[in-house]
Short mmCIF file of C-alpha atoms and ligand atoms in Angstrom, two decimals:
data_model
loop_
_atom_site.label_atom_id
_atom_site.label_comp_id
_atom_site.label_asym_id
_atom_site.label_seq_id
_atom_site.Cartn_x
_atom_site.Cartn_y
_atom_site.Cartn_z
CA MET L 2 6.64 10.40 34.86
CA ALA L 3 7.18 6.70 34.12
CA GLU L 4 6.67 5.71 30.48
CA LEU L 5 3.33 4.04 29.92
CA ILE L 6 3.42 0.36 29.06
CA LEU L 7 0.50 -1.63 27.70
CA GLU L 8 0.01 -4.77 29.82
CA ALA L 9 -2.10 -7.91 29.46
CA LYS L 10 -4.94 -6.25 31.39
CA ASN L 11 -5.18 -3.55 28.65
CA ALA L 12 -5.54 -6.02 25.77
CA GLY L 13 -9.35 -6.18 26.09
CA ASP L 14 -9.61 -2.50 25.11
CA TRP L 15 -8.27 -3.19 21.63
CA ILE L 16 -10.31 -4.84 18.90
CA TYR L 17 -9.42 -6.11 15.46
CA ARG L 18 -9.60 -3.48 12.71
CA GLY L 19 -7.68 -5.10 9.88
CA GLU L 20 -4.29 -6.25 8.71
CA GLY L 21 -1.91 -6.33 5.80
CA ALA L 22 1.01 -8.62 5.12
CA ALA L 23 3.19 -7.08 7.81
CA ASN L 24 1.03 -5.45 10.50
CA LEU L 25 -2.15 -5.83 12.52
CA ILE L 26 -4.33 -2.81 13.21
CA LEU L 27 -6.44 -2.56 16.37
CA SER L 28 -9.08 0.03 17.27
CA TYR L 29 -9.46 1.35 20.79
CA THR L 30 -12.72 0.79 22.65
CA GLY L 31 -11.73 2.13 26.08
CA SER L 32 -12.03 5.64 27.46
CA SER L 33 -8.48 6.78 28.09
CA PRO L 34 -8.07 10.16 26.32
CA ARG L 35 -4.59 9.10 25.32
CA PHE L 36 -5.96 6.36 23.05
CA VAL L 37 -9.40 7.58 21.98
CA GLY L 38 -9.42 8.21 18.21
CA LYS L 39 -6.26 6.16 17.71
CA VAL L 40 -5.36 2.80 16.25
CA LEU L 41 -2.52 0.55 17.36
CA ARG L 42 -0.25 -0.88 14.67
CA VAL L 43 1.41 -4.09 15.80
CA GLN L 44 4.09 -5.94 13.84
CA LYS L 45 3.57 -9.50 12.72
CA VAL L 46 6.15 -12.21 12.22
CA LYS L 47 5.99 -14.75 9.40
CA LYS L 48 5.46 -18.33 10.53
CA ASN L 49 7.90 -19.59 7.89
CA GLY L 50 10.23 -16.74 7.20
CA ILE L 51 12.54 -14.17 8.67
CA ASN L 52 13.01 -14.95 12.34
CA CYS L 53 12.44 -12.54 15.21
CA GLU L 54 16.13 -11.92 15.88
CA GLU L 55 16.60 -10.65 12.35
CA LEU L 56 13.53 -8.45 12.59
CA SER L 57 14.58 -6.76 15.79
CA SER L 58 18.18 -6.19 14.74
CA ALA L 59 19.20 -2.79 13.41
CA LEU L 60 19.68 -1.90 9.74
CA SER L 61 22.15 -4.05 7.80
CA VAL L 62 25.56 -2.60 6.90
CA HIS L 63 24.42 -1.98 3.32
CA GLU L 64 21.15 -0.41 4.42
CA CYS L 65 23.20 1.97 6.57
CA LEU L 66 25.10 3.00 3.43
CA LEU L 67 21.82 3.53 1.64
CA TRP L 68 20.21 5.73 4.28
CA LYS L 69 23.37 7.47 5.46
CA GLU L 70 22.17 10.92 4.37
CA ASP L 71 19.02 10.46 6.38
CA CYS L 72 21.34 10.33 9.36
CA ASP L 73 18.72 9.89 12.07
CA LEU L 74 18.03 6.45 10.68
CA LEU L 75 21.58 5.29 11.34
CA SER L 76 21.40 6.17 15.01
CA ALA L 77 18.40 3.90 15.46
CA PRO L 78 19.25 1.00 17.79
CA THR L 79 16.60 -1.29 16.28
CA ARG L 80 15.02 -1.82 12.89
CA GLU L 81 11.61 -0.87 14.32
CA ILE L 82 12.92 2.55 15.32
CA ALA L 83 14.69 3.01 11.97
CA GLU L 84 11.42 2.21 10.19
CA HIS L 85 9.56 4.76 12.28
CA LEU L 86 12.20 7.39 11.48
CA TYR L 87 11.95 6.48 7.78
CA VAL L 88 8.26 7.43 7.77
CA GLN L 89 9.03 10.67 9.65
CA HIS L 90 12.10 11.81 7.79
CA VAL L 91 11.93 10.26 4.33
CA MET L 92 8.27 9.69 3.36
CA ARG L 93 6.53 12.46 5.30
CA PRO L 94 8.41 15.33 3.65
CA LEU L 95 7.84 13.79 0.21
CA LEU L 96 4.08 13.28 0.67
CA GLY L 97 3.25 16.27 2.88
CA SER L 98 3.25 16.54 6.65
CA ASN L 99 -0.50 17.28 6.75
CA HIS L 100 -1.23 13.92 5.20
CA VAL L 101 1.09 11.61 7.12
CA ASP L 102 0.93 10.64 10.78
CA ALA L 103 4.05 8.64 11.55
CA GLY L 104 2.53 7.82 14.95
CA ILE L 105 4.26 7.51 18.31
CA ARG L 106 5.85 4.42 19.76
CA VAL L 107 4.27 2.94 22.88
CA LEU L 108 5.85 0.25 25.00
CA VAL L 109 4.02 -3.07 24.96
CA SER L 110 4.68 -6.06 27.18
CA ARG L 111 4.96 -9.56 25.79
CA ASP L 112 1.85 -10.50 27.83
CA PHE L 113 -0.10 -7.72 26.16
CA LEU L 114 0.87 -8.93 22.68
CA GLU L 115 0.13 -12.56 23.55
CA ALA L 116 -3.31 -11.69 24.96
CA LEU L 117 -4.04 -9.50 21.93
CA GLY L 118 -3.07 -12.32 19.57
CA LYS L 119 -5.50 -14.70 21.31
CA ASN L 120 -8.37 -12.19 21.49
CA ILE L 121 -8.38 -11.36 17.78
CA LEU L 122 -7.61 -14.80 16.37
CA SER L 123 -11.19 -15.65 15.40
CA GLN L 124 -11.63 -12.41 13.43
CA ARG L 125 -8.54 -12.78 11.29
CA PRO L 126 -8.77 -14.36 7.83
CA SER L 127 -7.51 -17.94 8.22
CA TRP L 128 -4.90 -17.63 5.49
CA ARG L 129 -3.43 -14.58 7.26
CA VAL L 130 -3.36 -16.62 10.50
CA ASP L 131 -1.49 -19.41 8.68
CA ASP L 132 0.95 -16.87 7.26
CA ALA L 133 1.93 -14.83 10.33
CA ASP L 134 1.39 -14.20 14.05
CA VAL L 135 1.67 -11.18 16.31
CA ASN L 136 5.38 -10.61 16.82
CA THR L 137 5.54 -10.98 20.59
CA GLN L 138 9.26 -10.11 20.54
CA CYS L 139 8.50 -6.46 19.81
CA ASP L 140 8.89 -3.96 22.62
CA TYR L 141 6.88 -1.27 20.88
CA ALA L 142 3.74 -0.78 18.85
CA LEU L 143 2.74 2.38 16.99
CA LEU L 144 -0.11 4.58 18.12
CA ILE L 145 -1.51 6.34 15.04
CA SER L 146 -4.54 8.59 14.43
CA ASP L 147 -7.55 6.61 13.33
CA HIS L 148 -7.93 8.17 9.90
CA SER L 149 -11.43 6.81 9.47
CA VAL L 150 -12.86 9.21 12.04
CA PHE L 151 -12.59 12.94 12.74
CA PRO L 152 -10.87 13.95 15.99
CA GLN L 153 -13.64 16.21 17.30
CA ALA L 154 -17.28 15.49 16.55
CA LEU L 155 -19.25 18.57 15.46
CA HIS L 156 -22.60 17.20 16.60
CA ASP L 157 -23.76 14.34 18.77
CA GLY L 158 -24.08 11.20 16.72
CA GLU L 159 -21.98 12.67 13.91
CA LEU L 160 -21.12 10.06 11.29
CA SER L 161 -17.99 9.80 9.25
CA ILE L 162 -17.61 7.72 6.15
CA SER L 163 -14.19 6.90 4.84
CA VAL L 164 -12.75 5.14 1.88
CA GLU L 165 -9.42 3.37 1.68
CA ILE L 166 -7.77 3.21 -1.73
CA LYS L 167 -4.58 1.32 -2.59
CA PRO L 168 -3.87 2.92 -5.97
CA LYS L 169 -0.66 0.96 -6.85
CA CYS L 170 1.76 2.13 -9.55
CA GLY L 171 0.34 4.92 -11.72
CA PHE L 172 2.85 5.18 -14.55
CA LEU L 173 4.30 3.08 -17.34
CA PRO L 174 8.06 2.53 -17.13
CA CYS L 175 10.21 3.72 -20.02
CA SER L 176 13.65 2.61 -18.85
CA ARG L 177 16.05 1.60 -21.61
CA TYR L 178 17.03 -1.38 -19.48
CA ILE L 179 13.69 -3.12 -19.98
CA SER L 180 14.42 -6.17 -22.12
CA GLU L 181 12.81 -6.53 -25.54
CA GLU L 182 10.76 -9.51 -24.51
CA HIS L 183 9.25 -7.38 -21.75
CA THR L 184 8.21 -4.50 -24.04
CA ILE L 185 4.61 -5.01 -22.90
CA LYS L 186 5.62 -3.25 -19.64
CA ARG L 187 5.81 -0.01 -21.60
CA SER L 188 2.14 -0.17 -22.58
CA MET L 189 0.40 -2.17 -19.86
CA THR L 190 0.47 -1.29 -16.17
CA ARG L 191 2.27 -3.46 -13.68
CA PHE L 192 -1.07 -3.77 -11.83
CA LYS L 193 -2.78 -5.26 -14.86
CA LEU L 194 0.11 -7.57 -15.68
CA HIS L 195 0.21 -8.80 -12.08
CA GLN L 196 -3.51 -9.61 -12.20
CA THR L 197 -2.87 -12.52 -14.57
CA LEU L 198 -0.41 -14.11 -12.17
CA LYS L 199 -2.68 -13.50 -9.19
CA LEU L 200 -5.58 -15.13 -11.03
CA LEU L 201 -3.44 -18.15 -11.84
CA GLN L 202 -2.34 -18.37 -8.21
CA LYS L 203 -6.02 -18.11 -7.15
CA LYS L 204 -5.23 -15.03 -5.09
CA ILE L 205 -8.10 -13.20 -6.80
CA PRO L 206 -11.45 -14.53 -8.01
CA GLN L 207 -11.50 -12.46 -11.21
CA LEU L 208 -9.44 -9.84 -13.05
CA SER L 209 -9.81 -6.32 -11.70
CA GLN L 210 -11.47 -3.72 -13.90
CA TYR L 211 -9.43 -1.00 -12.20
CA ASP L 212 -6.72 0.76 -14.19
CA PRO L 213 -4.28 2.87 -12.12
CA MET L 214 -3.65 5.04 -15.20
CA ASP L 215 -7.23 6.34 -14.86
CA MET L 216 -6.80 7.06 -11.17
CA PHE L 217 -3.57 9.01 -11.75
CA SER L 218 -4.76 10.68 -14.98
CA GLY L 219 -5.70 14.03 -13.41
CA SER L 220 -8.93 13.88 -15.43
CA LYS L 221 -12.18 14.13 -13.48
CA GLU L 222 -13.98 11.68 -15.76
CA ARG L 223 -11.24 9.08 -15.67
CA ILE L 224 -10.88 9.33 -11.90
CA LEU L 225 -14.62 8.69 -11.56
CA LYS L 226 -14.28 5.71 -13.90
CA SER L 227 -11.46 4.31 -11.77
CA ILE L 228 -13.51 4.67 -8.57
CA LYS L 229 -16.46 2.90 -10.21
CA ASP L 230 -14.13 0.12 -11.38
CA LEU L 231 -12.74 -0.26 -7.88
CA TYR L 232 -16.28 -0.54 -6.57
CA SER L 233 -16.99 -3.32 -9.08
CA THR L 234 -13.80 -5.26 -8.31
CA PRO L 235 -12.44 -4.03 -4.97
CA GLN L 236 -9.84 -6.76 -4.24
CA ASN L 237 -7.46 -5.18 -1.69
CA ASN L 238 -7.61 -1.81 -3.43
CA PHE L 239 -10.89 -0.43 -2.11
CA ARG L 240 -12.73 -0.47 1.23
CA VAL L 241 -15.37 1.72 2.85
CA PHE L 242 -15.79 2.27 6.59
CA LEU L 243 -18.72 3.87 8.41
CA ASN L 244 -17.50 5.27 11.74
CA GLY L 245 -14.54 2.92 11.50
CA SER L 246 -16.57 -0.23 10.75
CA LEU L 247 -16.14 -1.94 7.41
CA VAL L 248 -19.23 -1.59 5.21
CA PHE L 249 -17.70 -2.46 1.84
CA GLY L 250 -14.68 -4.51 0.79
CA SER L 251 -12.77 -7.17 2.68
CA LEU L 252 -10.70 -6.98 5.84
CA GLY L 253 -7.27 -8.46 5.94
CA GLY L 254 -6.57 -8.00 2.25
CA GLY L 255 -5.08 -10.65 0.04
CA LYS L 256 -7.56 -13.30 -1.03
CA TYR L 257 -10.68 -11.34 -1.58
CA VAL L 258 -13.37 -13.94 -1.99
CA THR L 259 -15.11 -12.98 1.24
CA ASN L 260 -15.97 -9.46 0.14
CA VAL L 261 -18.72 -7.62 1.91
CA HIS L 262 -19.99 -6.79 -1.54
CA ASN L 263 -23.70 -6.44 -1.45
CA ASP L 264 -24.94 -3.47 -3.44
CA LYS L 265 -28.26 -3.26 -1.62
CA ALA L 266 -26.72 -3.49 1.85
CA PHE L 267 -24.20 -0.82 0.90
CA GLU L 268 -26.97 1.52 -0.33
CA ASP L 269 -28.70 1.05 3.02
CA GLU L 270 -25.54 1.97 4.91
CA LEU L 271 -25.12 5.11 2.82
CA LYS L 272 -28.59 6.35 3.79
CA SER L 273 -27.25 7.61 7.10
CA VAL L 274 -24.81 9.95 5.32
CA ILE L 275 -26.04 10.73 1.82
CA GLU L 276 -29.36 12.43 1.09
CA ALA L 277 -30.41 11.04 -2.27
CA ASP L 278 -33.08 8.83 -3.79
CA ASP L 279 -32.90 5.07 -3.30
CA GLY L 280 -30.86 3.46 -6.03
CA THR L 281 -28.68 6.55 -6.54
CA LEU L 282 -26.81 6.67 -3.23
CA THR L 283 -23.86 4.55 -4.33
CA THR L 284 -23.39 6.63 -7.49
CA CYS L 285 -23.51 9.82 -5.39
CA PHE L 286 -20.96 8.41 -2.96
CA LEU L 287 -18.58 7.33 -5.73
CA GLU L 288 -18.88 10.81 -7.26
CA LEU L 289 -18.03 12.33 -3.90
CA VAL L 290 -14.94 10.15 -3.55
CA SER L 291 -13.69 10.93 -7.05
CA GLU L 292 -14.26 14.65 -6.48
CA ALA L 293 -12.11 14.47 -3.33
CA VAL L 294 -9.37 12.54 -5.16
CA PHE L 295 -9.43 15.10 -7.97
CA ARG L 296 -9.53 18.20 -5.73
CA SER L 297 -6.87 17.05 -3.29
CA GLY L 298 -4.27 16.77 -6.08
CA LEU L 299 -2.49 14.27 -3.84
CA LEU L 300 -2.20 11.61 -6.51
CA ASN L 301 -0.04 13.96 -8.59
CA ARG L 302 2.25 14.30 -5.62
CA LEU L 303 2.26 10.55 -5.05
CA LEU L 304 3.02 9.94 -8.72
CA GLU L 305 6.14 12.09 -8.51
CA VAL L 306 7.41 9.93 -5.66
CA GLN L 307 6.59 6.70 -7.53
CA LYS L 308 8.52 8.04 -10.51
CA LEU L 309 11.73 7.98 -8.48
CA ASP L 310 11.89 4.51 -9.97
CA VAL L 311 13.58 5.72 -13.14
CA PHE L 312 15.43 2.58 -14.19
CA ASP L 313 12.79 -0.07 -13.51
CA ILE L 314 13.78 -3.19 -11.58
CA GLU L 315 15.52 -4.47 -14.73
CA GLY L 316 17.99 -1.60 -14.35
CA ALA L 317 18.00 -1.10 -10.57
CA ILE L 318 18.89 -4.75 -9.84
CA HIS L 319 22.36 -4.19 -11.35
CA ALA L 320 22.93 -1.20 -9.07
CA TYR L 321 21.80 -3.40 -6.16
CA TYR L 322 24.58 -5.93 -6.76
CA ASP L 323 27.13 -3.11 -6.76
CA VAL L 324 25.71 -1.72 -3.51
CA VAL L 325 26.06 -5.08 -1.77
CA SER L 326 29.47 -5.65 -3.48
CA GLN L 327 28.45 -8.97 -4.96
CA PRO L 328 29.00 -10.28 -8.50
CA CYS L 329 25.93 -9.41 -10.59
CA VAL L 330 23.85 -12.58 -10.73
CA VAL L 331 21.60 -11.08 -13.41
CA CYS L 332 24.45 -10.21 -15.82
CA LYS L 333 25.86 -13.68 -15.25
CA LYS L 334 22.53 -15.33 -16.05
CA LEU L 335 21.98 -13.17 -19.13
CA GLY L 336 25.53 -13.84 -20.31
CA GLU L 337 26.36 -10.10 -20.26
CA ASP L 338 29.82 -8.81 -19.51
CA LYS L 339 29.59 -6.50 -16.49
CA LEU L 340 32.08 -4.02 -17.96
CA SER L 341 31.24 -4.06 -21.67
CA GLY L 342 27.75 -5.55 -21.87
CA ARG L 343 24.29 -4.01 -21.95
CA TYR L 344 24.39 -2.99 -18.28
CA SER L 345 27.98 -1.70 -18.19
CA SER L 346 26.80 1.93 -17.83
CA LEU L 347 25.12 0.93 -14.56
CA HIS L 348 28.02 -1.19 -13.35
CA SER L 349 30.55 1.56 -14.03
CA LEU L 350 28.76 4.09 -11.81
CA PRO L 351 30.55 5.27 -8.66
CA LEU L 352 29.10 3.76 -5.46
CA ASP L 353 27.11 6.92 -4.71
CA GLY L 354 25.40 6.59 -8.09
CA SER L 355 24.39 2.98 -7.40
CA LEU L 356 23.23 3.90 -3.90
CA LYS L 357 21.04 6.69 -5.29
CA ILE L 358 19.37 4.34 -7.79
CA VAL L 359 18.59 1.67 -5.19
CA LYS L 360 17.51 4.14 -2.53
CA GLU L 361 15.12 5.88 -4.91
CA TYR L 362 13.82 2.52 -6.13
CA LEU L 363 12.96 1.54 -2.55
CA ILE L 364 11.30 4.89 -1.78
CA SER L 365 9.27 4.46 -4.94
CA ALA L 366 8.35 0.91 -3.83
CA THR L 367 6.86 2.36 -0.63
CA ALA L 368 4.91 4.89 -2.71
CA LYS L 369 3.59 2.15 -5.01
CA ASP L 370 2.29 0.12 -2.08
CA LEU L 371 0.76 2.72 0.27
CA SER L 372 -2.95 3.47 0.66
CA LEU L 373 -4.96 6.66 0.97
CA MET L 374 -7.75 7.11 3.47
CA ILE L 375 -10.27 9.78 2.58
CA SER L 376 -12.82 10.58 5.27
CA PHE L 377 -15.99 12.63 4.94
CA ARG L 378 -18.46 14.08 7.42
CA THR L 379 -21.54 16.09 6.60
CA ARG L 380 -21.65 19.82 7.26
CA GLU L 381 -24.82 21.52 8.37
CA LYS L 382 -25.58 25.09 7.30
CA GLY L 383 -24.23 27.34 10.03
CA ASP L 384 -21.50 24.93 11.16
CA PRO L 385 -18.45 26.88 12.34
CA LYS L 386 -15.61 27.43 9.90
CA SER L 387 -14.02 24.10 9.14
CA PRO L 388 -10.34 23.26 9.67
CA TYR L 389 -10.80 20.74 6.82
CA ASN L 390 -11.40 21.11 3.10
CA VAL L 391 -15.04 21.33 2.14
CA ILE L 392 -16.74 19.75 -0.89
CA PHE L 393 -20.14 20.77 -2.15
CA HIS L 394 -21.77 17.76 -3.77
CA GLU L 395 -23.97 19.10 -6.56
CA SER L 396 -26.41 16.25 -7.10
CA THR L 397 -27.38 16.05 -3.42
CA GLY L 398 -26.81 19.68 -2.47
CA GLN L 399 -24.84 18.50 0.59
CA SER L 400 -21.56 19.87 1.88
CA PHE L 401 -18.91 17.60 3.35
CA ASP L 402 -15.70 18.14 5.29
CA TYR L 403 -13.01 15.84 4.00
CA LYS L 404 -9.45 14.91 4.89
CA VAL L 405 -6.93 12.70 3.16
CA SER L 406 -4.16 10.68 4.82
CA PHE L 407 -1.57 8.25 3.57
CA ILE L 408 -1.15 4.97 5.44
CA ASP L 409 1.33 2.10 5.27
CA LEU L 410 4.53 3.94 4.42
CA ASP L 411 6.79 1.09 5.41
CA MET L 412 10.44 0.98 4.47
CA LYS L 413 11.14 -1.91 2.10
CA PRO L 414 14.18 -4.00 3.06
CA LEU L 415 17.17 -3.78 0.72
CA GLU L 416 17.24 -7.58 0.32
CA LYS L 417 13.80 -7.38 -1.27
CA MET L 418 15.45 -6.14 -4.51
CA ILE L 419 16.15 -9.74 -5.52
CA TYR L 420 12.55 -10.70 -4.82
CA TYR L 421 11.36 -7.70 -6.86
CA TYR L 422 13.45 -8.80 -9.81
CA GLU L 423 12.22 -12.38 -9.61
CA LEU L 424 8.60 -11.38 -9.19
CA ASP L 425 8.87 -9.09 -12.23
CA GLN L 426 10.24 -11.98 -14.30
CA LYS L 427 7.50 -14.27 -13.02
CA ILE L 428 4.73 -11.78 -13.82
CA LEU L 429 6.06 -11.30 -17.35
CA ARG L 430 6.52 -15.04 -17.91
CA CYS L 431 2.98 -15.70 -16.77
CA TYR L 432 1.53 -12.94 -18.95
CA THR L 433 3.48 -14.04 -22.03
CA LYS L 434 2.41 -17.64 -21.52
CA MET L 435 -1.21 -16.62 -21.12
CA MET L 436 -1.04 -14.57 -24.35
CA GLU L 437 0.54 -17.50 -26.17
CA THR L 438 -2.32 -19.76 -25.14
CA ILE L 439 -4.85 -17.26 -26.40
CA LYS L 440 -2.90 -16.45 -29.56
CA PRO L 441 0.07 -18.71 -30.46
CA PRO L 442 3.17 -16.67 -31.43
CA GLU L 443 3.62 -16.17 -35.21
CA ASN L 444 6.76 -18.29 -35.42
CA SER L 445 5.24 -21.29 -33.73
CA ALA L 446 2.22 -21.00 -36.06
CA LYS L 447 4.61 -21.13 -39.06
CA VAL L 448 6.43 -24.10 -37.58
CA GLU L 449 3.12 -25.89 -37.16
CA GLU L 450 2.11 -25.09 -40.76
CA LYS L 451 5.35 -26.60 -42.10
CA THR L 452 5.07 -29.79 -40.04
O1 5MY J 515 4.72 -6.57 -4.91
P1 5MY J 515 3.27 -6.18 -4.94
O2 5MY J 515 2.98 -5.10 -5.92
O3 5MY J 515 2.39 -7.37 -5.12
O4 5MY J 515 2.89 -5.54 -3.51
C1 5MY J 515 2.78 -6.28 -2.30
C2 5MY J 515 1.32 -6.24 -1.89
O5 5MY J 515 0.58 -6.99 -2.82
P2 5MY J 515 -0.58 -6.40 -3.73
O6 5MY J 515 -0.12 -6.69 -5.13
O7 5MY J 515 -0.77 -4.95 -3.46
O8 5MY J 515 -1.77 -7.23 -3.36
C3 5MY J 515 1.12 -6.87 -0.52
O9 5MY J 515 -0.25 -6.70 -0.15
P3 5MY J 515 -1.18 -7.98 0.24
O10 5MY J 515 -0.41 -8.76 1.26
O11 5MY J 515 -1.40 -8.73 -1.05
O12 5MY J 515 -2.45 -7.37 0.76
C4 5MY J 515 1.97 -6.14 0.53
O13 5MY J 515 1.53 -4.81 0.62
C5 5MY J 515 3.45 -6.20 0.13
O14 5MY J 515 4.19 -5.36 1.01
P4 5MY J 515 4.94 -5.91 2.32
O15 5MY J 515 5.46 -7.26 1.98
O16 5MY J 515 3.88 -5.92 3.37
O17 5MY J 515 5.98 -4.87 2.59
C6 5MY J 515 3.65 -5.63 -1.26
O18 5MY J 515 4.99 -5.82 -1.62
P5 5MY J 515 5.95 -4.67 -2.17
O19 5MY J 515 6.14 -4.93 -3.62
O20 5MY J 515 5.25 -3.35 -1.95
O21 5MY J 515 7.18 -4.78 -1.37
N1 ATP J 516 -4.17 5.01 10.76
C1 ATP J 516 -5.16 4.20 10.36
N2 ATP J 516 -6.45 4.59 10.51
C2 ATP J 516 -7.45 3.77 10.15
N3 ATP J 516 -7.29 2.54 9.61
C3 ATP J 516 -6.03 2.11 9.43
C4 ATP J 516 -4.90 2.91 9.78
N4 ATP J 516 -3.78 2.23 9.48
C5 ATP J 516 -4.18 1.06 8.94
N5 ATP J 516 -5.53 0.97 8.92
C6 ATP J 516 -6.33 -0.19 8.41
O1 ATP J 516 -5.61 -1.39 8.68
C7 ATP J 516 -5.27 -2.08 7.45
C8 ATP J 516 -3.87 -2.70 7.55
O2 ATP J 516 -2.90 -1.68 7.81
P1 ATP J 516 -1.53 -1.54 7.01
O3 ATP J 516 -1.81 -1.28 5.56
O4 ATP J 516 -0.72 -0.52 7.72
O5 ATP J 516 -0.93 -3.00 7.17
P2 ATP J 516 0.35 -3.62 6.46
O6 ATP J 516 0.53 -4.98 7.02
O7 ATP J 516 1.50 -2.70 6.62
O8 ATP J 516 -0.11 -3.68 4.93
P3 ATP J 516 0.70 -4.29 3.65
O9 ATP J 516 0.11 -5.62 3.33
O10 ATP J 516 0.42 -3.30 2.56
O11 ATP J 516 2.13 -4.33 4.04
C9 ATP J 516 -5.39 -1.01 6.37
O12 ATP J 516 -5.69 -1.62 5.14
C10 ATP J 516 -6.51 -0.12 6.90
O13 ATP J 516 -7.78 -0.66 6.59
ZN1 ZN J 517 24.48 -6.66 -13.90
#
C-alpha cells in the first residue's frame, strides 16, 4: 500500500491548537479514523536564524559522538528522524513508555504545509508569527495522540478536562564548579532567578508565584500550593483544556499578557465536569490536579532525569569544549589554566568522560523543559473497570479516570551549550544587579560613606 501523504486538500481538516518555540500543534477536525484523536506536530523555522538546510541535515559529527551508544540515532538520514528516535530510545525509557507517545511520522507535501501556514496565521500570537514560520522544507510531520482527550468515550457527550503543566527545573544545583559570585544558585531556583530577567525583558507581566521546589517536593500540601500558585500566575507553565479547547491560560506560550484568565468564566466552564457549589469549583479542580500529580509519582521520576545535570552549566561547558575539540573559551575568559586551573579536573577527563557529562546535561535539559498533560474524565457508578488510574475526590464525592503524559521531549542541539552558558551568566548578572539596586552591596556603601 502506498504511503499516505498529506496534500494541500487535507489542510482544511487541521486547526490551530497551540505552539511553542519550535513546533506548531494542529488538531484534527475530519473523520478519518487514522487521524481522529490525534494532533499533528509540525516544525517551524526561525525567520532570522538557523536556515532550512542546516535543520534538515543529519546530526553533526560531534553529536554523532555524543549519541553513539544510542546507535539507532546515528543511522538516521536526517535530523528530524534522529530527533524522533531520541524521543523513542532515549527519553521514553527514562520517563516510562506508558507516559510518552513518540508519535509516528507522516509524509507532508510542501503544498500542505504552505496551506496550513496560511490557514492558521490569524490565530497565532503575532510575536510568534514574527519569530518563525511553518518549515515548508520538512517532508514529515509527527502524528501524536491528543493527550487532552481519552481515546474511547465511555458515554455520549463525555467531557474530558486536562491540564498542561511545564514544571521546569525542580532541584537546586550543588556543583563545586559554580562560581562564588553565583552562590545564589544554590539556594534559589533557576526558574525564580530567570523571572527577574524575563520581567526586565518584558516577556512576563509580573513575577510568577510558582516555585518548582514545591511542585517536586513530594508533599501533598506543597504540591497543592504550587498548583494554586500556577493558577494565580500561569505564564507558560499552566493551561487548562476542556475537550481540547483552551479554557484557562494562554496559547502559544511566551509573552503571556493575553491570558484567558477570568476566574468567573473558568468556574462556569468547570460546572460541566465538577459537581460542587458555585465559588468552590476552581478550588476543587486544583485539588484534583494536585492529587493526580501526587499520586502519579511521575515528578519524582522526572526529577531523577533532571538531576543528570550533575555539574551545572558552569562545569559542563568545559566538557563541551573538549567534546568539540576547541580551546576552552570560558577558561580563557576567566584566566584559568586549562591543565592546572580550577577546571583542570574536567579538562583532564578522557573523551568518554566529557561526552558523558555533555550528553547527560542535554538529556537533563530536555527534562527541564518538557510539559505534563494530565487528563480527567468523570466516572459514573457502574462504569466498567477502567484501564486508567482512578481518583476519588473527597470534597465532591466524584470519581475520575486520569492519565498523565509527557510532551515536548525534544533533543537539544549540542551547539546550544554555549547559549546555555551565556544565558546562565545573563540571568545571574541581571539578578545581582537587581539586588544591588534594592540593597547596595556592603563595600559600595562603605565607599560612599568615606567619600
Ligand atoms: O532556557 P529556558 O529555561 O528559558 O527554556 C526555554 C523555554 O523558555 P521558558 O523559560 O520555559 O519560557 C522556551 O519556551 P518559550 O518559547 O518561552 O515558551 C522553549 O521551550 C525553549 O526550548 P526550545 O528552544 O524550543 O528547544 C527552552 O530552551 P531550553 O533551555 O529548554 O533549551
Ligand atoms: N500530544 C499533544 N496532545 C495535546 N496537546 C498537545 C500535544 N503536544 C503539544 N500540545 C499542545 O501544543 C503546545 C505546543 O507544543 P510543544 O510544547 O510540543 O511545542 P514546542 O515548540 O516544542 O515547545 P517549546 O517552546 O517548549 O520548544 C503545547 O504547549 C500543548 O498545549
Ligand atoms: Zn575550561
